[in-house]
Short mmCIF file of C-alpha atoms in Angstrom, two decimals:
data_model
loop_
_atom_site.label_atom_id
_atom_site.label_comp_id
_atom_site.label_asym_id
_atom_site.label_seq_id
_atom_site.Cartn_x
_atom_site.Cartn_y
_atom_site.Cartn_z
CA MET A 1210 17.46 -37.92 3.70
CA ALA A 1211 14.14 -36.06 3.22
CA HIS A 1212 12.84 -37.57 6.51
CA GLU A 1213 16.04 -36.62 8.29
CA MET A 1214 15.65 -32.98 7.25
CA ARG A 1215 12.00 -32.73 8.51
CA GLY A 1216 11.94 -30.39 11.47
CA MET A 1217 15.28 -28.87 10.62
CA THR A 1218 15.09 -25.10 10.63
CA SER A 1219 16.28 -23.24 7.48
CA LEU A 1220 19.16 -21.90 9.54
CA ALA A 1221 20.28 -25.44 10.56
CA LEU A 1222 19.95 -26.62 7.00
CA VAL A 1223 22.14 -23.85 5.66
CA ARG A 1224 24.77 -24.58 8.34
CA ALA A 1225 24.62 -28.36 7.47
CA ILE A 1226 25.05 -27.61 3.76
CA ALA A 1227 28.04 -25.33 4.46
CA ALA A 1228 29.60 -28.06 6.64
CA GLY A 1229 29.15 -30.62 4.01
CA GLU A 1230 26.80 -32.67 6.00
CA ILE A 1231 24.04 -32.40 3.41
CA SER A 1232 24.37 -31.41 -0.21
CA ALA A 1233 22.34 -28.52 -1.65
CA ARG A 1234 20.97 -31.09 -4.18
CA GLU A 1235 19.74 -33.27 -1.44
CA ALA A 1236 18.14 -30.33 0.34
CA CYS A 1237 16.39 -29.29 -2.86
CA LEU A 1238 15.10 -32.80 -3.62
CA ALA A 1239 13.81 -33.15 -0.02
CA SER A 1240 11.85 -29.78 -0.53
CA VAL A 1241 10.36 -31.02 -3.87
CA ALA A 1242 9.28 -34.31 -2.19
CA ARG A 1243 7.66 -32.26 0.64
CA ILE A 1244 5.86 -30.09 -1.89
CA ARG A 1245 4.59 -33.09 -3.87
CA ALA A 1246 3.32 -34.80 -0.71
CA SER A 1247 1.69 -31.73 0.91
CA ASN A 1248 0.69 -29.32 -1.74
CA PRO A 1249 -2.50 -31.15 -2.87
CA ALA A 1250 -3.85 -30.50 0.63
CA ILE A 1251 -2.75 -26.85 1.08
CA ASN A 1252 -2.47 -25.51 -2.46
CA ALA A 1253 0.37 -23.08 -1.70
CA PHE A 1254 2.42 -23.53 -4.87
CA THR A 1255 0.92 -22.64 -8.20
CA ARG A 1256 4.02 -23.61 -10.18
CA CYS A 1257 7.21 -25.42 -9.40
CA CYS A 1258 10.54 -24.76 -11.18
CA THR A 1259 12.32 -27.95 -10.21
CA ALA A 1260 14.79 -27.80 -13.20
CA ARG A 1261 15.98 -24.34 -12.17
CA ALA A 1262 16.20 -25.34 -8.54
CA LEU A 1263 18.44 -28.28 -9.27
CA ARG A 1264 20.74 -26.18 -11.41
CA GLU A 1265 21.09 -23.60 -8.62
CA ALA A 1266 21.56 -26.34 -6.08
CA GLU A 1267 24.23 -28.10 -8.04
CA ALA A 1268 26.10 -24.81 -8.55
CA ILE A 1269 26.16 -24.39 -4.76
CA ASP A 1270 27.61 -27.93 -4.39
CA ALA A 1271 30.13 -27.26 -7.07
CA ARG A 1272 31.29 -24.10 -5.23
CA ARG A 1273 31.69 -26.04 -2.10
CA ALA A 1274 33.59 -28.76 -3.84
CA ARG A 1275 36.08 -26.11 -5.06
CA GLY A 1276 36.62 -24.80 -1.52
CA GLU A 1277 34.96 -21.50 -2.21
CA ARG A 1278 33.37 -19.50 0.62
CA LEU A 1279 29.65 -20.02 0.30
CA PRO A 1280 27.14 -17.12 0.44
CA PRO A 1281 24.97 -16.84 3.57
CA LEU A 1282 21.84 -18.57 2.23
CA ALA A 1283 23.66 -21.19 0.28
CA GLY A 1284 21.36 -24.10 -0.60
CA LEU A 1285 18.24 -22.74 1.17
CA PRO A 1286 15.05 -23.80 -0.65
CA TYR A 1287 12.71 -20.82 -1.03
CA ALA A 1288 9.75 -19.63 -3.21
CA VAL A 1289 8.09 -16.41 -4.18
CA LYS A 1290 4.67 -15.00 -4.27
CA ASP A 1291 3.37 -15.00 -7.77
CA LEU A 1292 3.84 -11.33 -8.32
CA PHE A 1293 7.64 -11.48 -8.50
CA ASP A 1294 9.08 -11.81 -12.06
CA VAL A 1295 11.00 -15.04 -12.64
CA ALA A 1296 13.02 -15.10 -15.86
CA GLY A 1297 11.32 -17.16 -18.64
CA GLU A 1298 7.96 -17.40 -16.68
CA VAL A 1299 4.75 -15.39 -16.84
CA THR A 1300 3.98 -13.36 -13.79
CA HIS A 1301 0.34 -14.12 -13.02
CA ALA A 1302 -0.22 -12.11 -9.92
CA GLY A 1303 -3.05 -14.41 -9.07
CA SER A 1304 -5.04 -13.43 -12.25
CA LYS A 1305 -6.36 -15.18 -15.30
CA LEU A 1306 -5.86 -12.02 -17.30
CA ASN A 1307 -2.08 -12.00 -16.94
CA ARG A 1308 -1.79 -15.49 -18.47
CA GLN A 1309 -1.62 -13.88 -21.91
CA HIS A 1310 1.37 -11.75 -20.95
CA ARG A 1311 4.91 -12.36 -22.15
CA PRO A 1312 7.28 -14.27 -19.86
CA ALA A 1313 9.60 -12.08 -17.84
CA ALA A 1314 12.88 -11.28 -19.38
CA GLN A 1315 14.78 -11.32 -16.12
CA ASP A 1316 14.41 -12.02 -12.49
CA ALA A 1317 12.93 -9.35 -10.16
CA PHE A 1318 15.58 -7.38 -8.31
CA LEU A 1319 14.92 -9.12 -5.05
CA VAL A 1320 14.81 -12.57 -6.66
CA ALA A 1321 18.28 -11.81 -8.27
CA ARG A 1322 19.55 -10.69 -4.84
CA ILE A 1323 18.32 -13.80 -3.01
CA GLN A 1324 19.77 -15.96 -5.76
CA ALA A 1325 23.11 -14.23 -5.32
CA GLY A 1326 22.79 -14.99 -1.61
CA GLY A 1327 22.84 -18.69 -2.46
CA ALA A 1328 19.10 -19.56 -1.98
CA VAL A 1329 17.49 -22.00 -4.38
CA LEU A 1330 14.20 -21.13 -6.03
CA LEU A 1331 11.58 -23.84 -5.88
CA GLY A 1332 8.64 -22.05 -7.46
CA ARG A 1333 5.78 -19.56 -7.26
CA LEU A 1334 3.14 -19.24 -4.47
CA ASN A 1335 -0.58 -18.66 -4.53
CA MET A 1336 -2.10 -15.21 -3.66
CA ASP A 1337 -5.26 -13.15 -3.74
CA GLU A 1338 -5.82 -11.82 -7.32
CA TYR A 1339 -3.68 -8.72 -7.77
CA ALA A 1340 -2.88 -8.86 -4.09
CA TYR A 1341 -6.29 -7.40 -3.20
CA GLY A 1342 -7.44 -9.57 -0.41
CA PHE A 1343 -6.58 -11.13 3.02
CA THR A 1344 -7.63 -14.82 2.67
CA THR A 1345 -6.07 -16.21 -0.56
CA GLU A 1346 -9.40 -17.56 -1.67
CA ASN A 1347 -8.48 -17.36 -5.32
CA THR A 1348 -11.23 -18.57 -7.69
CA HIS A 1349 -8.82 -19.08 -10.60
CA TYR A 1350 -6.17 -21.09 -8.79
CA GLY A 1351 -7.96 -22.36 -5.77
CA ALA A 1352 -7.86 -21.35 -2.14
CA THR A 1353 -4.77 -21.90 -0.05
CA ARG A 1354 -5.48 -23.88 3.11
CA ASN A 1355 -3.90 -23.27 6.56
CA PRO A 1356 -1.54 -26.16 7.33
CA HIS A 1357 -2.62 -26.09 11.03
CA ASP A 1358 -6.22 -26.65 10.07
CA LEU A 1359 -7.16 -27.37 6.44
CA THR A 1360 -10.66 -25.85 6.97
CA ARG A 1361 -9.23 -22.47 7.66
CA SER A 1362 -7.70 -19.55 5.76
CA ALA A 1363 -3.92 -19.13 5.42
CA GLY A 1364 -4.42 -15.42 5.23
CA GLY A 1365 -3.52 -13.10 2.39
CA SER A 1366 -2.57 -11.82 0.13
CA SER A 1367 0.65 -13.72 0.63
CA GLY A 1368 -1.19 -16.81 1.86
CA GLY A 1369 0.87 -19.22 -0.31
CA CYS A 1370 4.01 -17.87 1.31
CA GLY A 1371 2.56 -18.34 4.77
CA ALA A 1372 1.38 -21.80 4.16
CA ALA A 1373 4.59 -22.96 2.35
CA VAL A 1374 6.80 -22.01 5.17
CA ALA A 1375 4.33 -23.26 7.89
CA ALA A 1376 4.11 -26.64 6.10
CA GLY A 1377 7.85 -26.94 5.79
CA GLN A 1378 7.78 -26.98 2.06
CA VAL A 1379 10.42 -24.23 2.07
CA GLY A 1380 12.21 -22.37 4.82
CA MET A 1381 11.79 -18.90 3.42
CA ALA A 1382 9.49 -17.04 1.00
CA LEU A 1383 9.32 -13.55 -0.58
CA GLY A 1384 6.00 -11.82 -0.15
CA SER A 1385 4.41 -8.39 -0.43
CA ASP A 1386 2.56 -6.27 2.14
CA THR A 1387 0.40 -3.29 1.21
CA ASN A 1388 -2.11 -3.30 4.00
CA GLY A 1389 -0.94 -6.32 5.88
CA SER A 1390 -0.32 -9.09 3.31
CA ILE A 1391 2.88 -10.36 4.99
CA ARG A 1392 1.73 -9.96 8.67
CA VAL A 1393 -1.73 -11.50 8.26
CA PRO A 1394 -0.44 -14.83 6.71
CA ALA A 1395 2.31 -14.83 9.33
CA SER A 1396 -0.35 -14.50 12.09
CA PHE A 1397 -2.72 -17.12 10.63
CA CYS A 1398 0.04 -19.62 9.73
CA GLY A 1399 2.35 -19.13 12.78
CA ILE A 1400 5.61 -18.01 10.98
CA TRP A 1401 7.88 -15.05 11.11
CA GLY A 1402 7.29 -12.07 8.69
CA LEU A 1403 9.03 -8.79 8.04
CA LYS A 1404 7.48 -5.76 6.51
CA PRO A 1405 10.41 -3.42 6.17
CA THR A 1406 10.29 0.45 6.12
CA PHE A 1407 8.36 1.68 3.10
CA GLY A 1408 11.06 2.15 0.34
CA ARG A 1409 13.67 -0.05 1.95
CA LEU A 1410 13.70 -2.78 -0.60
CA SER A 1411 13.54 -2.44 -4.28
CA ARG A 1412 10.21 -3.38 -5.91
CA ARG A 1413 11.62 -3.55 -9.44
CA GLY A 1414 10.23 -6.55 -11.17
CA SER A 1415 7.22 -7.10 -9.00
CA TYR A 1416 3.69 -6.65 -10.07
CA PRO A 1417 2.15 -3.57 -8.25
CA PHE A 1418 -1.08 -3.35 -6.27
CA VAL A 1419 -0.81 0.08 -4.65
CA HIS A 1420 2.44 1.78 -5.70
CA SER A 1421 2.42 4.39 -2.98
CA ILE A 1422 1.97 1.74 -0.19
CA ASP A 1423 3.38 -1.55 -1.50
CA HIS A 1424 6.23 -3.14 0.51
CA LEU A 1425 8.28 -6.26 -0.27
CA GLY A 1426 9.78 -8.51 2.38
CA PRO A 1427 10.72 -12.06 3.63
CA MET A 1428 8.89 -14.56 5.59
CA ALA A 1429 10.71 -17.45 7.37
CA ASP A 1430 10.70 -20.16 9.92
CA SER A 1431 13.09 -18.38 12.38
CA VAL A 1432 14.24 -15.03 13.32
CA GLU A 1433 17.78 -15.66 12.22
CA SER A 1434 16.66 -16.74 8.77
CA LEU A 1435 14.40 -13.70 8.52
CA ALA A 1436 17.33 -11.48 9.28
CA LEU A 1437 19.75 -13.31 7.04
CA ALA A 1438 17.28 -12.94 4.16
CA TYR A 1439 16.75 -9.17 4.89
CA ASP A 1440 20.49 -8.60 4.97
CA VAL A 1441 20.85 -10.27 1.53
CA LEU A 1442 17.84 -8.40 0.04
CA GLN A 1443 19.24 -4.99 1.02
CA ALA A 1444 20.80 -3.05 -1.75
CA PRO A 1445 20.38 0.31 -3.43
CA ASP A 1446 18.61 0.15 -6.74
CA PRO A 1447 19.06 3.27 -8.89
CA LEU A 1448 16.53 1.85 -11.38
CA ASP A 1449 13.74 1.85 -8.76
CA PRO A 1450 12.82 5.54 -7.97
CA GLY A 1451 10.79 4.39 -5.05
CA CYS A 1452 13.74 2.63 -3.37
CA HIS A 1453 15.27 4.85 -0.79
CA ALA A 1454 17.92 2.46 0.65
CA LEU A 1455 20.98 4.61 0.13
CA ARG A 1456 23.10 2.28 2.29
CA VAL A 1457 22.98 -1.31 3.63
CA GLN A 1458 22.31 -1.69 7.28
CA PRO A 1459 23.15 -5.44 8.22
CA VAL A 1460 21.07 -6.65 11.09
CA GLY A 1461 21.94 -10.37 11.44
CA SER A 1462 25.01 -9.83 13.60
CA ALA A 1463 23.08 -7.59 15.99
CA LEU A 1464 20.19 -10.00 16.85
CA GLN A 1465 21.67 -11.20 20.13
CA GLN A 1466 22.42 -7.70 21.46
CA GLY A 1467 19.46 -8.20 23.71
CA ILE A 1468 16.70 -5.74 24.66
CA GLU A 1469 18.18 -4.08 27.61
CA GLY A 1470 17.51 -0.30 27.48
CA LEU A 1471 14.93 -0.57 24.78
CA ARG A 1472 11.68 1.34 25.58
CA VAL A 1473 8.81 -0.93 24.54
CA GLY A 1474 5.22 0.33 24.75
CA LEU A 1475 1.86 -1.26 24.22
CA LEU A 1476 -0.69 0.16 21.77
CA GLY A 1477 -4.08 0.50 23.39
CA GLY A 1478 -7.18 2.30 22.42
CA TYR A 1479 -8.08 1.30 18.84
CA PHE A 1480 -5.78 -1.75 18.95
CA ASP A 1481 -7.56 -3.07 22.12
CA GLU A 1482 -11.13 -2.23 20.88
CA HIS A 1483 -10.53 -4.19 17.63
CA ALA A 1484 -8.71 -7.20 19.13
CA THR A 1485 -10.34 -10.32 20.64
CA ALA A 1486 -9.27 -11.67 24.08
CA SER A 1487 -7.01 -14.10 22.36
CA ALA A 1488 -5.22 -11.46 20.43
CA ARG A 1489 -4.76 -9.33 23.50
CA ALA A 1490 -3.46 -12.38 25.37
CA ALA A 1491 -0.80 -12.79 22.63
CA VAL A 1492 0.36 -9.25 23.18
CA ARG A 1493 0.53 -9.73 26.95
CA SER A 1494 2.77 -12.72 26.46
CA ALA A 1495 5.28 -10.75 24.32
CA ALA A 1496 4.97 -7.76 26.57
CA GLN A 1497 6.09 -9.84 29.60
CA VAL A 1498 9.19 -10.90 27.88
CA LEU A 1499 10.04 -7.51 26.62
CA GLY A 1500 9.31 -5.72 29.80
CA ALA A 1501 6.58 -3.57 28.29
CA ASN A 1502 4.06 -2.22 30.73
CA ASP A 1503 2.92 1.25 29.64
CA GLN A 1504 0.12 1.64 27.18
CA LEU A 1505 -0.22 4.42 24.66
CA ALA A 1506 -2.44 5.53 21.76
CA TRP A 1507 -1.49 5.36 18.05
CA PRO A 1508 -2.58 8.75 16.65
CA ASP A 1509 -5.62 8.66 14.40
CA ALA A 1510 -5.62 4.92 13.83
CA ALA A 1511 -9.17 4.77 12.42
CA LEU A 1512 -8.40 7.64 10.05
CA GLY A 1513 -5.15 6.03 8.98
CA ARG A 1514 -7.05 2.90 8.04
CA ALA A 1515 -9.74 4.82 6.20
CA ALA A 1516 -7.00 6.72 4.17
CA ALA A 1517 -5.29 3.37 3.39
CA PHE A 1518 -8.62 1.98 2.11
CA ILE A 1519 -9.19 5.02 -0.15
CA ILE A 1520 -5.60 5.08 -1.56
CA SER A 1521 -5.61 1.29 -2.09
CA ALA A 1522 -9.01 1.24 -3.82
CA SER A 1523 -8.21 4.20 -5.91
CA GLU A 1524 -4.73 3.23 -7.16
CA GLY A 1525 -5.91 -0.45 -7.50
CA GLY A 1526 -8.88 0.46 -9.56
CA SER A 1527 -7.08 2.85 -11.68
CA LEU A 1528 -4.28 0.35 -12.50
CA HIS A 1529 -6.88 -2.13 -13.93
CA LEU A 1530 -9.40 0.35 -15.36
CA GLN A 1531 -9.00 -0.76 -19.04
CA ASP A 1532 -9.56 -4.42 -18.20
CA LEU A 1533 -12.43 -3.54 -15.89
CA ARG A 1534 -14.08 -1.76 -18.88
CA THR A 1535 -13.42 -4.58 -21.34
CA GLN A 1536 -12.92 -7.91 -19.52
CA VAL A 1537 -14.69 -7.44 -16.12
CA GLN A 1538 -16.02 -11.03 -16.22
CA GLU A 1539 -12.42 -12.42 -16.00
CA PHE A 1540 -11.73 -10.82 -12.63
CA GLU A 1541 -11.82 -12.47 -9.20
CA PRO A 1542 -15.54 -12.46 -8.15
CA LEU A 1543 -14.44 -11.82 -4.55
CA SER A 1544 -12.63 -8.55 -5.35
CA VAL A 1545 -14.01 -7.17 -8.61
CA ASP A 1546 -16.61 -5.01 -6.88
CA ARG A 1547 -13.82 -3.35 -4.83
CA PHE A 1548 -11.76 -2.61 -7.95
CA ILE A 1549 -14.73 -1.07 -9.68
CA ALA A 1550 -15.65 1.02 -6.68
CA GLY A 1551 -12.01 2.18 -6.47
CA ALA A 1552 -11.90 3.18 -10.05
CA LEU A 1553 -15.03 5.32 -9.41
CA LEU A 1554 -13.69 7.17 -6.30
CA PRO A 1555 -13.50 10.90 -6.80
CA ALA A 1556 -9.99 12.19 -7.34
CA ALA A 1557 -10.44 14.66 -4.50
CA TRP A 1558 -10.86 11.81 -1.99
CA TYR A 1559 -7.64 10.29 -3.05
CA LEU A 1560 -5.78 13.62 -2.91
CA ARG A 1561 -7.22 14.31 0.51
CA ALA A 1562 -6.22 10.92 1.84
CA GLN A 1563 -2.62 11.40 0.56
CA ARG A 1564 -2.41 14.96 2.19
CA PHE A 1565 -3.56 13.39 5.40
CA ARG A 1566 -0.96 10.64 5.10
CA GLN A 1567 1.81 13.31 5.34
CA SER A 1568 0.63 14.71 8.66
CA TYR A 1569 -0.22 11.32 9.84
CA ARG A 1570 3.41 10.07 9.41
CA ASP A 1571 4.69 13.10 11.35
CA GLN A 1572 2.32 12.19 14.26
CA VAL A 1573 3.40 8.55 14.17
CA ASN A 1574 7.19 9.31 13.96
CA ALA A 1575 6.79 11.58 17.04
CA LEU A 1576 5.92 8.55 19.08
CA PHE A 1577 9.51 7.15 18.57
CA ARG A 1578 10.95 10.11 20.42
CA HIS A 1579 9.81 8.30 23.59
CA TRP A 1580 9.63 4.70 22.48
CA ASP A 1581 11.85 2.42 20.57
CA LEU A 1582 9.36 -0.33 19.82
CA LEU A 1583 5.55 -0.69 20.00
CA LEU A 1584 3.52 -3.82 20.31
CA ALA A 1585 0.07 -4.69 18.87
CA PRO A 1586 -1.77 -7.82 17.66
CA ALA A 1587 -1.31 -8.52 13.92
CA THR A 1588 -4.96 -9.78 13.45
CA PRO A 1589 -8.04 -9.36 15.53
CA VAL A 1590 -8.73 -13.13 15.51
CA ALA A 1591 -6.98 -16.40 14.64
CA ALA A 1592 -7.45 -17.86 11.21
CA PRO A 1593 -11.17 -17.94 10.26
CA VAL A 1594 -12.84 -20.93 8.41
CA LEU A 1595 -12.48 -20.54 4.64
CA GLY A 1596 -15.71 -18.91 3.18
CA SER A 1597 -16.52 -17.03 6.25
CA GLU A 1598 -18.36 -13.87 5.44
CA TRP A 1599 -18.41 -12.34 8.98
CA LEU A 1600 -16.17 -12.15 11.96
CA ASP A 1601 -17.27 -11.70 15.63
CA ILE A 1602 -15.00 -9.11 17.25
CA ASN A 1603 -16.08 -8.53 20.80
CA GLY A 1604 -19.66 -9.03 20.05
CA THR A 1605 -19.68 -7.02 16.84
CA SER A 1606 -20.27 -8.72 13.52
CA MET A 1607 -17.80 -7.33 10.92
CA PRO A 1608 -17.15 -8.39 7.32
CA THR A 1609 -14.36 -10.89 7.16
CA ARG A 1610 -12.32 -9.83 4.14
CA ALA A 1611 -12.19 -6.16 5.03
CA SER A 1612 -11.73 -6.59 8.87
CA ILE A 1613 -8.92 -8.94 8.92
CA GLY A 1614 -6.65 -5.90 8.17
CA LEU A 1615 -8.02 -3.74 11.03
CA LEU A 1616 -4.81 -3.86 12.97
CA THR A 1617 -2.25 -3.87 10.06
CA GLN A 1618 -3.52 -1.09 7.80
CA PRO A 1619 -2.93 1.86 10.18
CA ILE A 1620 0.73 0.76 10.48
CA SER A 1621 1.21 0.32 6.73
CA LEU A 1622 0.20 3.88 5.93
CA ALA A 1623 2.86 5.26 8.24
CA GLY A 1624 5.49 3.04 6.49
CA CYS A 1625 7.09 1.84 9.82
CA PRO A 1626 8.92 -1.54 9.72
CA VAL A 1627 7.17 -4.43 11.54
CA VAL A 1628 8.22 -7.94 12.53
CA ALA A 1629 5.24 -10.30 12.86
CA ALA A 1630 6.06 -12.86 15.69
CA PRO A 1631 4.08 -16.05 15.94
CA ILE A 1632 2.38 -16.51 19.39
CA TRP A 1633 0.13 -19.41 20.40
CA PRO A 1634 -2.35 -17.96 22.94
CA THR A 1635 -5.18 -19.94 24.63
CA GLY A 1636 -8.71 -19.71 23.33
CA THR A 1637 -7.89 -20.19 19.63
CA GLY A 1638 -8.21 -23.94 19.40
CA GLY A 1639 -4.48 -24.33 18.99
CA LEU A 1640 -4.12 -21.66 16.30
CA PRO A 1641 -1.61 -18.77 16.35
CA ILE A 1642 -1.93 -15.12 16.39
CA ALA A 1643 1.05 -12.93 15.69
CA VAL A 1644 2.17 -9.82 17.51
CA GLN A 1645 3.38 -6.79 15.60
CA ILE A 1646 6.70 -5.56 16.79
CA ILE A 1647 6.73 -1.96 15.29
CA ALA A 1648 9.87 0.34 15.08
CA ALA A 1649 10.66 3.64 13.78
CA PRO A 1650 11.49 3.92 10.05
CA TRP A 1651 14.83 2.43 9.15
CA ARG A 1652 15.09 0.56 12.53
CA GLU A 1653 14.36 -2.93 11.45
CA ASP A 1654 17.33 -3.91 13.67
CA LEU A 1655 15.47 -3.11 16.84
CA ALA A 1656 12.33 -4.99 15.82
CA LEU A 1657 14.46 -8.05 14.92
CA ARG A 1658 16.32 -7.88 18.27
CA ALA A 1659 13.10 -7.96 20.05
CA ALA A 1660 11.82 -10.79 17.91
CA TRP A 1661 14.95 -12.79 18.70
CA ALA A 1662 14.38 -12.27 22.40
CA LEU A 1663 10.80 -13.54 22.05
CA GLN A 1664 12.16 -16.59 20.15
CA ALA A 1665 14.96 -17.24 22.63
CA ALA A 1666 12.44 -17.07 25.54
CA GLY A 1667 10.24 -19.67 23.81
CA CYS A 1668 7.38 -17.05 23.68
CA ALA A 1669 7.19 -16.86 19.84
CA HIS A 1670 7.97 -19.94 17.67
CA LEU A 1671 6.74 -22.20 14.94
CA LYS A 1672 4.87 -25.46 15.48
CA PRO A 1673 5.57 -28.33 13.08
CA VAL A 1674 2.60 -29.77 11.16
CA GLU A 1675 1.95 -33.24 9.69
CA ILE A 1676 0.34 -33.23 6.23
#
C-alpha cells in the first residue's frame, strides 16, 4: 500500500480516503514508513508522534464507517514546524534552551484548526534556532538537507517543512514566515507555499521570532491542497489580538475561475538587480502564462529590507535578552552574534524603522490600484551547498545567510499575501527557484487563482524524488 501511494498528491489521497479506496490508517502508516526510510538522509523530522497520528487516523476511519460526512482534509498526513505547540510536548523552536520548558498544555490554534479539518499530525519539523535563519543548518538538531540534492540547503527557517513535503513524507506542513521563511524553503525544495496577509491567521500557540512581522501559513504539494489548508486554517481568534481575520474568505472553490481580466505586473529594478539569470528566467516563464508584460518598481525596496532587518534584530534580541546574558554559550553559533547585535540596537533605530513601515505600506498598497498581482523571484539563486558562506549574485559576492532573503524581506514588511510557485528554470542543475505571486492585502484568492493557472499550464509543479 505504501508503494501504491507514492507519487499520489495529497489532494488525490484525501479523495481516495473519502471514497473508501484507502483507509486513513493505511495512509498514516505509509507516511510513517516513508519518514523512517528517508529521514536519516534529509533530517526534516525532529520528532514523530506516531501514536497520536494513528489515533487521529482511526477516528477518521470510524467516522467514515458511520457514514458521516468527512472534513475537507480527512486523513491527510501533515507535520508542523517545531515552533507550534503540540499538546503534551515541549516546543523547542530549534533551541537547546527550550528543552527545559514545560510541555504545551494544548495545541496551537492552527494545529487545532487543521485537526478539526481532518488532517493527521505526524510530528515536528526542523528549523533554524528561534526561526532566525534561511538555511536550517541547526547545530543542535543537525542540518536539514534538500531532497533534490543532499549536499544543498533546504532553505529556512521552515526548512524541515520544505524538505518533508518535497520528499513525500507528508503532503502538507505548517510553517512560519517573518522575512521569507516559507517562501525560501518552497523555492529551494520546489513546493508550494503561502504567506498570508499579516494578521490573517492566528499565531496563538506559536513560539515568536518577531511579533510585529511574524506570519504563519501552509506549505503543500499542490495548489489545491494549499488552498484547502488555508480555508481550514481561517478563523477569527479573539484571544490573539494580532489576528485581524474578522471573517472567513474561502478560496478553494474559486481556484478555477481563471486569470482573465487580472492585471499582472513584473517587479523590476531592485528585483532584477538582485536576481541571477535563472531566477529571472523563472519569472519570465510564469509571466508568459499569466500574460504579464509590463514592468514596474516596488517602492523603496532596499529601505524596506533594511527596516525589516532592524525590526527583526531588535525584537529577536530583546526577546532572548535574559538568556543572552546568562546562557549565551547555549545559543546557535550561526545566529548568536545577530541576536546580540539586535539586543544592542538603539531604540531610536527601531522606532524609526517602524515609523517608516507605516508610510512604506501606504506606498506599496497604492500599487494595487493599478495591478491585481505582481511577480518576482522568491530567491536570488537556487539552493546553495550547505555550509556556503558566500553567494555570487551577478558577479557580486554576498554573504549567504543574509542574502537569501533579499527578495522576500521587502514583501514581508508590507504584509502582502504571497504564493510561492515552484518553477524549474535552466541553469540551476535541475534545481527549482520559486516565483512570488504577490497580491494586495486580504486578496489571497487572486494569488491562488494565478498559482492554479501556473500549475494547470504545467509551468509550476513538484518533481518527485527518490531517497
